Amino acid sequence: MSRLTIEGGFPLKGTVQVSGAKNSVLPILAACIMLDGETVLTNVPYLNDVSIMVRMLSALGVRAEYYHHNKIKIWNKGKLRHMAPYDLVTSMRASFFVAGPLLAKTGLAKVPLPGGCSIGTRPVDIHLKGFEALGAKVSIEHGFVSMQADKLKGGPVPLGFPSVGATENLMMAASLAEGDTVIQNAAKEPEITDLANLLIQAGAKIEGVGTSTIHITGVKTLQGLASYPIIPDRIEAGTLIIAAALCDDEVRVEGVVPGHIESVLYKLKQCGVNFTVEENAVVVKPRKRNLTAVDIETAPYPGFPTDMQAQMMTLLTIAEGKSIIKEKIFENRFMHARELMRMGAKIKIDEHTATITGVKNLSGAEVKITDLRAGAALILAGLVAKGYTNVYGLHHLNRGYYQLDQKLKELGAKSFK
Ligand code: EPZ
């Protein structure tokens, strides 16, 4: 299994650039199934998950290629296949985003049920209920979701939970439906706004994105875009800010939209992290006081993001006092805790609540990555632990972080593969 060795205890110093948002480019690539002609996406992160989505588009008849490392060009000639390949959907559940666009564009979609993953069962019932509300016939057989609709019809689409993926899938489908759709209890993540902006520039009529009620008036066609920039990855930004906070020197994290991580910055300030905020940067500085415990409860945006929970736990393992973390989004997202405990962290898990008692320092150990964000949390822990930490299972990390270890090394971290 691939391994990264980190020698802890070195300060990080300098400037680091945040890459484009994984959770924005994935639904946006799916949306390109509905955009006629050519589209170019820029500020695209070079990630395994993005490559899988590029392969998915090609399998559906939409040619897509990376070029110049952070651009993707898409050619959509409209000859679409409506069946998504099993191996691609099961290797990345975000491939399920192609369901809405395929249904809207061809009237048919046959997409394998995405499996769960280590953090939870991650069903798609909210997506399917929404497609039925738009007039699709939905059936599940042999592990495939089959959907059919001569023409999707707009209407009220209440979501039982503000699901990010369901909001995105249904907003895409409704963009080409007949009539008006109102998505109620919609999710408000910045990645949804980024997707909506692309669709609007392509000719869609969408209002209220970023609020819990999104109004969509269906149009007949959507046109490709000469160039569309993906927003910065707020989760990578938060991860880099915590890395800087742990190593306690001056680091400038550039290309971040501070407004996208307000809830994270609020908690970091409360915990004693010293930083200033500029229009497109956060500058972390040496602390003026010791880190102290804070309580965290993950929630849909603009609440504290579940994708930052693991990284925050690492910071709190060396914060004085007792911190409580409640994971309210996924049913099994504390697997990094047992690996942190192997590094000397004092953590008690009770169902969806973790109690962290701060310790003076962590000690290097052999640890294993179980999921993407847990991987980031363990690398952060290695930066500040005494001695060497061997982090195994790097393939999880490469799904969602573009060269995280390289970026940290350029700031002064001591690591090697
Ligand atoms: C998106 O996943 C992100 N992935 C996740 O990031 C992120 O953790 C999550 O949103 C929450 O912010 C992408 O955007 C590619 P949800 P998604 O639908 O859309 C339940 C990362 O690390 N649910 O908002 O799958 C679900 O089980 C990844 O980058 C249903 O019950 O998240 C979960 O408990 C991890 N039925 C909760 O809702 C449904 O039909 C939130 O899921 C859909 C969701």
Coordinates of C-alpha atoms and ligand atoms in Angstrom, one line a residue:
M1 CA 0.0 0.0 0.0
S2 CA 1.4 3.5 -0.9
R3 CA 3.0 5.2 2.1
L4 CA 4.0 8.8 3.0
T5 CA 6.5 9.3 5.8
I6 CA 6.3 12.6 7.7
E7 CA 8.8 13.8 10.3
G8 CA 6.9 16.1 12.6
G9 CA 7.9 19.3 14.4
F10 CA 8.9 21.6 11.6
P11 CA 7.3 25.0 11.1
L12 CA 5.4 25.8 7.8
K13 CA 6.2 29.1 6.2
G14 CA 5.4 30.9 2.9
T15 CA 2.5 31.0 0.5
V16 CA 0.3 28.2 -0.8
Q17 CA -2.3 28.3 -3.6
V18 CA -5.7 26.6 -3.2
S19 CA -6.8 24.5 -6.2
G20 CA -10.3 24.3 -7.9
A21 CA -13.1 22.7 -6.0
K22 CA -13.5 18.9 -6.5
N23 CA -17.2 19.0 -5.3
S24 CA -17.9 21.8 -7.8
V25 CA -16.2 20.4 -11.0
L26 CA -17.8 16.9 -10.5
P27 CA -21.5 18.1 -10.9
I28 CA -20.4 20.7 -13.4
L29 CA -18.9 18.0 -15.7
A30 CA -22.2 16.0 -15.4
A31 CA -24.1 19.2 -16.4
C32 CA -22.0 19.4 -19.6
I33 CA -24.1 16.5 -20.9
M34 CA -26.9 19.0 -21.3
L35 CA -24.7 21.8 -22.8
D36 CA -24.7 21.6 -26.7
G37 CA -21.4 22.2 -28.4
E38 CA -18.0 22.9 -26.8
T39 CA -17.3 24.0 -23.2
V40 CA -14.0 24.7 -21.5
L41 CA -13.7 24.5 -17.7
T42 CA -10.7 26.3 -16.1
N43 CA -9.1 26.1 -12.6
V44 CA -9.9 22.4 -12.6
P45 CA -8.1 20.3 -10.0
Y46 CA -6.1 17.4 -11.4
L47 CA -7.7 14.6 -9.3
N48 CA -8.5 10.9 -9.7
D49 CA -12.2 11.6 -9.1
V50 CA -12.3 14.2 -11.9
S51 CA -10.5 11.7 -14.3
I52 CA -13.2 9.2 -13.5
M53 CA -16.0 11.7 -14.4
V54 CA -14.1 12.6 -17.6
R55 CA -14.1 8.8 -18.5
M56 CA -17.8 8.7 -17.6
L57 CA -18.6 11.5 -20.0
S58 CA -16.7 9.7 -22.8
A59 CA -18.6 6.5 -22.0
L60 CA -21.8 8.4 -22.5
G61 CA -20.7 9.8 -25.8
V62 CA -19.5 13.2 -24.6
R63 CA -15.8 13.7 -25.4
A64 CA -13.9 15.4 -22.6
E65 CA -10.2 15.9 -22.2
Y66 CA -7.8 17.4 -19.6
Y67 CA -5.3 19.9 -21.1
H68 CA -2.8 22.4 -19.7
H69 CA -3.1 20.4 -16.5
N70 CA -6.0 22.5 -15.0
K71 CA -8.4 22.8 -17.9
I72 CA -10.9 20.4 -19.4
K73 CA -12.4 20.7 -22.8
I74 CA -15.8 19.1 -23.5
W75 CA -17.2 18.4 -27.0
N76 CA -20.9 17.5 -26.9
K77 CA -22.3 16.4 -30.3
G78 CA -25.5 15.3 -28.7
K79 CA -25.2 11.6 -29.6
L80 CA -25.7 10.4 -26.0
R81 CA -25.8 6.9 -24.7
H82 CA -28.2 6.7 -21.7
M83 CA -26.5 3.9 -19.7
A84 CA -23.8 4.7 -17.3
P85 CA -21.1 2.0 -16.9
Y86 CA -21.2 0.0 -13.7
D87 CA -17.5 0.1 -13.0
L88 CA -17.3 3.9 -13.1
V89 CA -20.4 4.6 -11.0
T90 CA -19.3 2.1 -8.3
S91 CA -15.7 3.5 -8.3
M92 CA -17.0 7.0 -7.6
R93 CA -20.6 7.6 -6.3
A94 CA -20.5 11.2 -7.6
S95 CA -21.0 9.7 -11.0
F96 CA -24.6 9.5 -10.0
F97 CA -24.8 13.1 -10.9
V98 CA -25.2 12.0 -14.6
A99 CA -28.7 10.7 -13.8
G100 CA -30.5 14.1 -13.9
P101 CA -28.7 15.4 -17.0
L102 CA -29.2 12.1 -19.0
L103 CA -32.9 12.0 -18.1
A104 CA -33.4 15.6 -19.0
K105 CA -31.5 15.4 -22.3
T106 CA -32.6 12.0 -23.6
G107 CA -35.7 11.1 -21.6
L108 CA -33.9 7.9 -20.5
A109 CA -31.3 7.2 -17.8
K110 CA -29.9 3.8 -16.6
V111 CA -27.4 4.4 -13.8
P112 CA -26.1 1.8 -11.4
L113 CA -27.1 2.5 -7.8
P114 CA -24.0 4.1 -6.3
G115 CA -22.7 1.9 -3.4
G116 CA -22.2 3.4 0.0
C117 CA -18.7 4.2 1.2
S118 CA -16.8 3.9 4.4
I119 CA -18.5 7.0 5.9
G120 CA -22.1 5.8 5.4
T121 CA -24.7 4.0 3.3
R122 CA -25.4 7.2 1.3
P123 CA -28.7 6.3 -0.3
V124 CA -30.2 8.3 -3.2
D125 CA -33.8 8.1 -2.2
I126 CA -34.1 11.9 -2.1
H127 CA -32.8 12.1 -5.7
L128 CA -35.3 9.5 -6.9
K129 CA -38.3 11.0 -5.2
G130 CA -37.4 14.3 -6.8
F131 CA -37.2 12.8 -10.3
E132 CA -40.6 11.2 -9.8
A133 CA -41.9 14.6 -8.7
L134 CA -40.7 15.9 -12.1
G135 CA -42.8 13.2 -13.9
A136 CA -40.1 10.5 -14.4
K137 CA -41.0 6.7 -14.1
V138 CA -38.4 5.4 -11.8
S139 CA -37.6 1.7 -11.2
I140 CA -34.7 -0.1 -9.5
E141 CA -33.8 -3.6 -10.7
H142 CA -30.6 -5.6 -10.8
G143 CA -28.8 -2.8 -9.0
F144 CA -29.6 -0.3 -11.6
V145 CA -31.8 2.8 -11.4
S146 CA -33.9 3.0 -14.6
M147 CA -35.7 6.3 -15.3
Q148 CA -37.9 7.3 -18.2
A149 CA -39.8 10.5 -19.1
D150 CA -40.9 11.7 -22.5
K151 CA -40.7 15.2 -21.2
L152 CA -39.9 16.2 -17.6
K153 CA -42.7 18.4 -16.1
G154 CA -41.8 21.2 -13.7
G155 CA -43.5 21.3 -10.3
P156 CA -42.9 21.4 -6.5
V157 CA -39.9 19.2 -5.4
P158 CA -39.7 19.2 -1.6
L159 CA -36.5 17.6 -0.3
G160 CA -36.7 15.5 3.0
F161 CA -33.2 16.7 3.8
P162 CA -31.1 19.5 2.2
S163 CA -29.0 16.9 0.3
V164 CA -26.2 18.5 -1.8
G165 CA -26.2 15.9 -4.5
A166 CA -30.0 15.7 -4.8
T167 CA -30.2 19.5 -5.0
E168 CA -27.7 19.5 -7.8
N169 CA -29.1 16.5 -9.7
L170 CA -32.7 17.9 -9.6
M171 CA -31.6 21.5 -10.4
M172 CA -29.9 20.1 -13.6
A173 CA -32.9 18.0 -14.5
A174 CA -35.4 20.8 -13.9
S175 CA -33.4 23.2 -16.1
L176 CA -34.6 21.3 -19.2
A177 CA -38.1 20.4 -17.9
E178 CA -41.3 21.9 -19.2
G179 CA -42.6 24.7 -16.9
D180 CA -41.6 25.9 -13.4
T181 CA -40.0 23.9 -10.7
V182 CA -39.5 24.9 -7.0
I183 CA -37.0 22.9 -5.1
Q184 CA -37.9 23.3 -1.4
N185 CA -35.5 22.7 1.5
A186 CA -32.6 22.9 -1.0
A187 CA -29.0 22.7 0.1
K188 CA -27.1 26.0 -0.1
E189 CA -23.4 24.9 -0.5
P190 CA -21.2 27.3 -2.6
E191 CA -20.6 24.3 -5.1
I192 CA -24.4 24.4 -5.8
T193 CA -24.2 28.1 -6.6
D194 CA -21.2 27.5 -8.9
L195 CA -23.2 24.8 -10.8
A196 CA -26.2 27.2 -11.1
N197 CA -23.9 30.0 -12.4
L198 CA -22.6 27.7 -15.2
L199 CA -26.2 26.6 -16.1
I200 CA -27.4 30.2 -16.1
Q201 CA -24.5 31.3 -18.3
A202 CA -25.5 28.4 -20.6
G203 CA -29.1 29.7 -20.8
A204 CA -30.9 28.2 -17.8
K205 CA -33.4 30.2 -15.8
I206 CA -32.6 29.7 -12.1
E207 CA -33.3 32.0 -9.1
G208 CA -32.9 31.7 -5.4
V209 CA -29.7 29.4 -5.5
G210 CA -27.9 29.7 -2.2
T211 CA -31.3 29.8 -0.4
S212 CA -33.5 26.9 0.7
T213 CA -35.9 27.6 -2.2
I214 CA -34.7 27.4 -5.7
H215 CA -37.0 28.4 -8.6
I216 CA -36.2 27.0 -12.1
T217 CA -38.1 27.7 -15.3
G218 CA -37.3 25.0 -17.9
V219 CA -35.8 26.0 -21.2
K220 CA -35.4 24.0 -24.5
T221 CA -31.6 23.9 -24.9
L222 CA -28.5 25.0 -23.1
Q223 CA -25.3 26.2 -25.0
G224 CA -21.7 25.3 -24.2
L225 CA -19.4 28.0 -22.7
A226 CA -16.1 29.2 -24.1
S227 CA -14.6 29.3 -20.6
Y228 CA -15.9 28.7 -17.1
P229 CA -13.7 29.0 -14.0
I230 CA -14.3 26.5 -11.1
I231 CA -14.5 28.1 -7.7
P232 CA -11.6 27.4 -5.2
D233 CA -11.9 24.4 -3.0
R234 CA -13.1 25.6 0.4
I235 CA -12.3 22.3 2.1
E236 CA -8.7 22.2 0.8
A237 CA -8.4 25.8 2.0
G238 CA -9.6 24.9 5.4
T239 CA -7.3 21.9 5.5
L240 CA -4.3 24.1 4.6
I241 CA -5.3 26.7 7.2
I242 CA -5.4 24.1 9.9
A243 CA -2.0 22.7 8.8
A244 CA -0.6 26.2 9.2
A245 CA -2.3 26.6 12.6
L246 CA -0.8 23.4 13.8
C247 CA 2.8 24.3 12.8
D248 CA 2.4 27.8 14.2
D249 CA 4.3 30.0 11.9
E250 CA 3.2 32.4 9.1
V251 CA 1.5 30.9 6.1
R252 CA -0.5 32.8 3.4
V253 CA -3.3 30.6 2.0
E254 CA -4.2 32.2 -1.4
G255 CA -7.1 31.7 -3.8
V256 CA -9.6 31.1 -0.9
V257 CA -13.1 32.7 -0.8
P258 CA -13.2 33.5 3.0
G259 CA -17.0 33.8 2.8
H260 CA -17.2 30.1 1.9
I261 CA -15.6 29.0 5.2
E262 CA -17.0 31.5 7.7
S263 CA -18.2 28.8 10.1
V264 CA -14.7 27.2 10.0
L265 CA -12.9 30.5 10.6
Y266 CA -15.2 31.4 13.4
K267 CA -14.4 28.1 15.2
L268 CA -10.6 28.5 14.5
K269 CA -10.6 32.0 16.1
Q270 CA -12.6 30.7 19.1
C271 CA -9.9 27.9 19.5
G272 CA -7.1 30.5 19.5
V273 CA -5.7 30.3 15.9
N274 CA -4.3 33.7 14.9
F275 CA -5.1 34.8 11.4
T276 CA -6.1 37.8 9.2
V277 CA -8.6 37.6 6.4
E278 CA -8.1 39.3 3.0
E279 CA -10.4 39.4 -0.1
N280 CA -8.9 36.1 -1.5
A281 CA -6.6 34.9 1.2
V282 CA -6.3 33.9 4.8
V283 CA -2.9 34.6 6.5
V284 CA -2.2 32.4 9.5
K285 CA 0.3 33.8 12.0
P286 CA 2.0 32.5 15.1
R287 CA -0.4 32.0 17.9
K288 CA -0.7 34.7 20.7
R289 CA -2.1 32.1 23.1
N290 CA -2.4 28.3 23.5
L291 CA -5.1 26.5 21.6
T292 CA -8.2 25.8 23.7
A293 CA -11.1 23.4 23.4
V294 CA -14.2 24.3 21.3
D295 CA -17.4 22.4 20.6
I296 CA -18.3 21.5 16.9
E297 CA -21.5 20.3 15.4
T298 CA -21.5 19.5 11.7
A299 CA -24.5 20.9 9.7
P300 CA -25.6 21.7 6.1
Y301 CA -24.1 25.0 4.8
P302 CA -23.6 27.6 6.2
G303 CA -23.1 25.4 9.3
F304 CA -19.7 23.7 10.1
P305 CA -18.9 21.4 7.1
T306 CA -18.7 17.7 7.7
D307 CA -15.8 17.6 5.3
M308 CA -13.8 19.7 7.8
Q309 CA -14.7 17.6 10.9
A310 CA -11.7 15.2 10.7
Q311 CA -9.2 18.0 10.2
M312 CA -10.7 20.0 13.1
M313 CA -10.4 16.9 15.3
T314 CA -6.7 16.8 14.7
L315 CA -6.3 20.4 15.8
L316 CA -8.4 19.8 18.9
T317 CA -6.3 16.8 20.0
I318 CA -3.6 19.3 21.1
A319 CA -6.0 22.1 22.3
E320 CA -6.2 22.5 26.1
G321 CA -9.4 21.2 27.7
K322 CA -12.3 19.0 26.5
S323 CA -13.9 19.5 23.0
I324 CA -17.1 17.9 21.9
I325 CA -17.6 17.1 18.2
K326 CA -21.1 16.0 17.0
E327 CA -21.2 14.5 13.5
K328 CA -24.8 15.1 12.3
I329 CA -24.4 14.4 8.6
F330 CA -22.9 11.0 8.1
E331 CA -23.4 7.9 10.2
N332 CA -19.8 6.7 10.3
R333 CA -17.3 9.5 10.0
F334 CA -15.1 9.1 13.1
M335 CA -12.8 6.4 11.7
H336 CA -9.8 8.8 11.8
A337 CA -10.3 9.0 15.7
R338 CA -8.9 5.5 16.3
E339 CA -5.8 6.3 14.1
L340 CA -5.3 9.6 16.0
M341 CA -5.5 7.6 19.3
R342 CA -2.6 5.5 18.0
M343 CA -0.7 8.8 17.9
G344 CA -1.5 9.5 21.5
A345 CA -4.7 11.5 21.1
K346 CA -7.3 11.2 24.0
I347 CA -10.6 10.6 22.2
K348 CA -13.8 8.9 23.4
I349 CA -16.4 8.0 20.8
D350 CA -20.1 7.6 21.8
E351 CA -22.2 7.0 18.6
H352 CA -22.1 10.3 16.7
T353 CA -20.3 12.3 19.5
A354 CA -16.6 12.4 20.0
T355 CA -15.0 13.9 23.2
I356 CA -11.4 15.0 22.7
T357 CA -9.2 15.8 25.7
G358 CA -6.2 17.9 24.7
V359 CA -2.7 16.4 25.1
K360 CA 0.6 18.2 25.1
N361 CA 1.7 16.5 21.9
L362 CA 1.1 13.6 19.6
S363 CA 3.7 11.0 18.8
G364 CA 4.5 9.6 15.3
A365 CA 3.0 6.2 14.5
E366 CA 2.0 3.9 11.6
V367 CA -1.5 5.0 10.6
K368 CA -4.0 4.0 7.8
I369 CA -6.3 6.3 5.8
T370 CA -9.9 5.1 5.7
D371 CA -11.5 7.9 3.7
L372 CA -10.5 11.1 1.9
R373 CA -10.9 13.7 4.8
A374 CA -9.6 11.2 7.4
G375 CA -6.4 11.1 5.3
A376 CA -6.0 14.8 5.4
A377 CA -6.5 14.7 9.2
L378 CA -3.7 12.1 9.6
I379 CA -1.3 14.0 7.5
L380 CA -1.9 17.1 9.6
A381 CA -1.3 15.1 12.7
G382 CA 2.0 13.8 11.3
L383 CA 3.1 17.4 10.8
V384 CA 2.9 18.2 14.5
A385 CA 3.6 14.8 16.1
K386 CA 7.0 14.0 17.7
G387 CA 9.0 11.7 15.5
Y388 CA 8.0 9.9 12.3
T389 CA 4.5 9.1 11.1
N390 CA 3.9 6.5 8.3
V391 CA 0.6 7.2 6.6
Y392 CA -0.7 4.3 4.4
G393 CA -3.5 4.3 1.9
L394 CA -2.6 7.5 -0.1
H395 CA -5.0 6.5 -2.9
H396 CA -7.9 7.9 -0.8
L397 CA -6.1 11.2 -0.6
N398 CA -5.4 11.5 -4.3
R399 CA -9.1 11.4 -5.0
G400 CA -9.7 14.8 -3.4
Y401 CA -6.4 16.7 -2.9
Y402 CA -4.1 17.8 -5.7
Q403 CA -0.5 17.2 -4.4
L404 CA -1.3 18.0 -0.8
D405 CA 2.0 16.5 0.4
Q406 CA 3.9 18.5 -2.3
K407 CA 2.2 21.8 -1.2
L408 CA 3.1 21.1 2.4
K409 CA 6.7 20.2 1.5
E410 CA 7.0 23.5 -0.3
L411 CA 6.0 25.2 2.9
G412 CA 8.7 23.4 4.9
A413 CA 7.1 20.0 5.9
K414 CA 9.5 17.1 6.0
S415 CA 7.9 14.2 4.2
F416 CA 8.9 11.6 1.6
K417 CA 7.3 8.6 -0.1
Ligands
EPZ1 C1 -21.7 15.9 -1.0 O1 -22.0 14.5 -0.9 C2 -20.2 15.9 -1.1 N1 -19.7 15.2 -2.3 C3 -19.6 15.3 0.2 O2 -18.2 15.4 0.1 C4 -20.1 16.1 1.4 O3 -19.6 15.4 2.6 C5 -21.6 16.1 1.4 O4 -22.1 16.6 0.1 C6 -22.2 16.9 2.5 O5 -21.8 18.2 2.5 C7 -19.7 15.8 -3.5 O6 -20.2 16.9 -3.6 C8 -19.2 15.0 -4.6 P1 -25.6 14.7 0.8 P2 -23.6 14.1 -1.1 O7 -26.5 14.2 -0.3 O8 -24.2 14.9 -2.1 C9 -28.2 11.5 3.2 C10 -15.9 14.7 0.2 O9 -15.2 14.4 1.2 N2 -28.9 11.3 2.0 O10 -25.8 16.1 1.2 O11 -23.6 12.6 -1.3 C11 -26.7 11.0 3.2 O12 -26.7 9.6 3.4 C12 -17.4 14.2 0.1 O13 -15.6 15.5 -0.7 C13 -30.0 10.5 2.0 O14 -30.4 9.9 3.0 O15 -24.1 14.4 0.4 C14 -26.0 11.8 4.2 O16 -26.2 11.2 5.5 C15 -17.7 13.2 1.2 N3 -30.7 10.3 0.8 C16 -26.7 13.2 4.1 O17 -28.0 12.9 3.5 C17 -30.3 10.9 -0.4 O18 -31.0 10.7 -1.4 C18 -26.0 14.3 3.3 O19 -25.8 13.7 2.0 C19 -29.2 11.8 -0.4 C20 -28.5 12.0 0.8

